[in-house]
Amino acid sequence: MSDKIGQNTRGRAGLGRPAGSPNKINAGVKSMILGALDDLGGQAWLMEQAKADPRAFMSLLGRILPSEISLDATVTAHEPITEIRRTIIDPRATIEEVKP
């Protein structure tokens, strides 16, 4: 038996693909699909397919569009809330008695 029982003795084996590196199989398949699309007529062919089967085309869009869209926006409809107050009032009070 070895002194290294329970230790990884295979170097970097099992660590997987480094973050950010392209998946080789997906890159190859993507290249073939794009080649076939080009051979079929490219954008014009896609438009024909979208008209013939809109559900399939929308499914394709759902797969290739980003699942998250980041948005940087500022709302200027009114001043930002800078204070929140909690006031305990008598539930039997009238509106006029409650107004500050």
mmCIF file of C-alpha atoms in Angstrom:
data_model
loop_
_atom_site.group_PDB
_atom_site.id
_atom_site.type_symbol
_atom_site.label_atom_id
_atom_site.label_comp_id
_atom_site.label_asym_id
_atom_site.label_seq_id
_atom_site.Cartn_x
_atom_site.Cartn_y
_atom_site.Cartn_z
ATOM 1 C CA MET A 1 0.000 0.000 0.000
ATOM 2 C CA SER A 2 1.112 3.523 -0.669
ATOM 3 C CA ASP A 3 1.699 6.375 1.780
ATOM 4 C CA LYS A 4 -0.542 8.541 -0.404
ATOM 5 C CA ILE A 5 -3.844 6.789 0.281
ATOM 6 C CA GLY A 6 -6.677 9.296 0.008
ATOM 7 C CA GLN A 7 -4.541 11.879 -1.784
ATOM 8 C CA ASN A 8 -4.868 12.855 -5.407
ATOM 9 C CA THR A 9 -1.851 11.223 -7.046
ATOM 10 C CA ARG A 10 -2.921 12.078 -10.607
ATOM 11 C CA GLY A 11 -1.712 15.684 -10.730
ATOM 12 C CA ARG A 12 -4.480 17.965 -11.963
ATOM 13 C CA ALA A 13 -6.817 15.112 -12.912
ATOM 14 C CA GLY A 14 -10.416 15.637 -11.834
ATOM 15 C CA LEU A 15 -10.191 19.426 -11.650
ATOM 16 C CA GLY A 16 -12.268 19.896 -14.797
ATOM 17 C CA ARG A 17 -12.069 22.584 -17.422
ATOM 18 C CA PRO A 18 -10.664 25.949 -16.303
ATOM 19 C CA ALA A 19 -13.283 28.697 -15.907
ATOM 20 C CA GLY A 20 -13.813 30.674 -19.098
ATOM 21 C CA SER A 21 -12.334 28.105 -21.471
ATOM 22 C CA PRO A 22 -14.670 27.060 -24.290
ATOM 23 C CA ASN A 23 -16.180 23.603 -24.302
ATOM 24 C CA LYS A 24 -14.568 21.884 -27.323
ATOM 25 C CA ILE A 25 -17.568 19.684 -28.132
ATOM 26 C CA ASN A 26 -20.026 22.578 -28.010
ATOM 27 C CA ALA A 27 -17.702 24.726 -30.146
ATOM 28 C CA GLY A 28 -17.525 21.975 -32.792
ATOM 29 C CA VAL A 29 -21.289 21.426 -32.831
ATOM 30 C CA LYS A 30 -21.908 25.171 -32.997
ATOM 31 C CA SER A 31 -19.544 25.430 -35.965
ATOM 32 C CA MET A 32 -21.379 22.638 -37.799
ATOM 33 C CA ILE A 33 -24.800 24.185 -37.098
ATOM 34 C CA LEU A 34 -23.669 27.590 -38.337
ATOM 35 C CA GLY A 35 -22.201 25.964 -41.464
ATOM 36 C CA ALA A 36 -25.477 24.157 -42.175
ATOM 37 C CA LEU A 37 -27.438 27.372 -41.615
ATOM 38 C CA ASP A 38 -25.172 29.173 -44.056
ATOM 39 C CA ASP A 39 -25.622 26.389 -46.654
ATOM 40 C CA LEU A 40 -29.433 26.563 -46.278
ATOM 41 C CA GLY A 41 -29.618 30.285 -46.932
ATOM 42 C CA GLY A 42 -28.785 31.887 -43.605
ATOM 43 C CA GLN A 43 -31.129 34.616 -42.388
ATOM 44 C CA ALA A 44 -33.620 34.203 -45.262
ATOM 45 C CA TRP A 45 -34.025 30.506 -44.438
ATOM 46 C CA LEU A 46 -34.498 31.309 -40.748
ATOM 47 C CA MET A 47 -37.232 33.795 -41.643
ATOM 48 C CA GLU A 48 -39.021 31.113 -43.685
ATOM 49 C CA GLN A 49 -38.825 28.717 -40.746
ATOM 50 C CA ALA A 50 -40.111 31.368 -38.339
ATOM 51 C CA LYS A 51 -43.166 31.924 -40.555
ATOM 52 C CA ALA A 52 -43.746 28.195 -41.077
ATOM 53 C CA ASP A 53 -43.346 27.199 -37.405
ATOM 54 C CA PRO A 54 -43.330 30.212 -35.045
ATOM 55 C CA ARG A 55 -43.345 28.050 -31.897
ATOM 56 C CA ALA A 56 -40.113 26.289 -32.862
ATOM 57 C CA PHE A 57 -38.516 29.614 -33.786
ATOM 58 C CA MET A 58 -39.509 31.191 -30.458
ATOM 59 C CA SER A 59 -38.107 28.144 -28.670
ATOM 60 C CA LEU A 60 -34.814 28.700 -30.490
ATOM 61 C CA LEU A 61 -34.817 32.375 -29.468
ATOM 62 C CA GLY A 62 -35.458 31.384 -25.864
ATOM 63 C CA ARG A 63 -32.357 29.197 -25.917
ATOM 64 C CA ILE A 64 -29.951 31.643 -27.518
ATOM 65 C CA LEU A 65 -30.983 34.937 -25.938
ATOM 66 C CA PRO A 66 -29.354 35.742 -22.615
ATOM 67 C CA SER A 67 -31.315 34.448 -19.653
ATOM 68 C CA GLU A 68 -30.448 37.544 -17.654
ATOM 69 C CA ILE A 69 -30.465 41.079 -18.923
ATOM 70 C CA SER A 70 -28.700 43.609 -16.759
ATOM 71 C CA LEU A 71 -30.257 47.030 -16.550
ATOM 72 C CA ASP A 72 -28.814 50.184 -15.105
ATOM 73 C CA ALA A 73 -31.626 52.684 -14.634
ATOM 74 C CA THR A 74 -32.484 55.635 -12.452
ATOM 75 C CA VAL A 75 -36.050 56.452 -11.449
ATOM 76 C CA THR A 76 -36.640 60.184 -11.212
ATOM 77 C CA ALA A 77 -40.433 60.309 -10.854
ATOM 78 C CA HIS A 78 -40.143 61.643 -7.298
ATOM 79 C CA GLU A 79 -37.609 62.316 -4.602
ATOM 80 C CA PRO A 80 -36.002 59.247 -3.044
ATOM 81 C CA ILE A 81 -37.320 58.036 0.293
ATOM 82 C CA THR A 82 -34.927 59.226 2.957
ATOM 83 C CA GLU A 83 -36.971 58.656 6.092
ATOM 84 C CA ILE A 84 -39.535 56.131 7.277
ATOM 85 C CA ARG A 85 -41.559 56.884 10.380
ATOM 86 C CA ARG A 86 -43.809 54.587 12.343
ATOM 87 C CA THR A 87 -46.700 56.246 14.129
ATOM 88 C CA ILE A 88 -49.115 54.524 16.469
ATOM 89 C CA ILE A 89 -52.601 55.954 16.224
ATOM 90 C CA ASP A 90 -55.942 55.310 17.867
ATOM 91 C CA PRO A 91 -57.912 53.057 15.458
ATOM 92 C CA ARG A 92 -61.089 54.936 16.411
ATOM 93 C CA ALA A 93 -59.620 58.297 15.380
ATOM 94 C CA THR A 94 -60.977 60.165 12.388
ATOM 95 C CA ILE A 95 -58.854 61.087 9.375
ATOM 96 C CA GLU A 96 -58.676 64.712 10.500
ATOM 97 C CA GLU A 97 -57.314 63.667 13.885
ATOM 98 C CA VAL A 98 -54.637 61.457 12.325
ATOM 99 C CA LYS A 99 -53.247 63.917 9.725
ATOM 100 C CA PRO A 100 -49.918 65.460 10.799
#
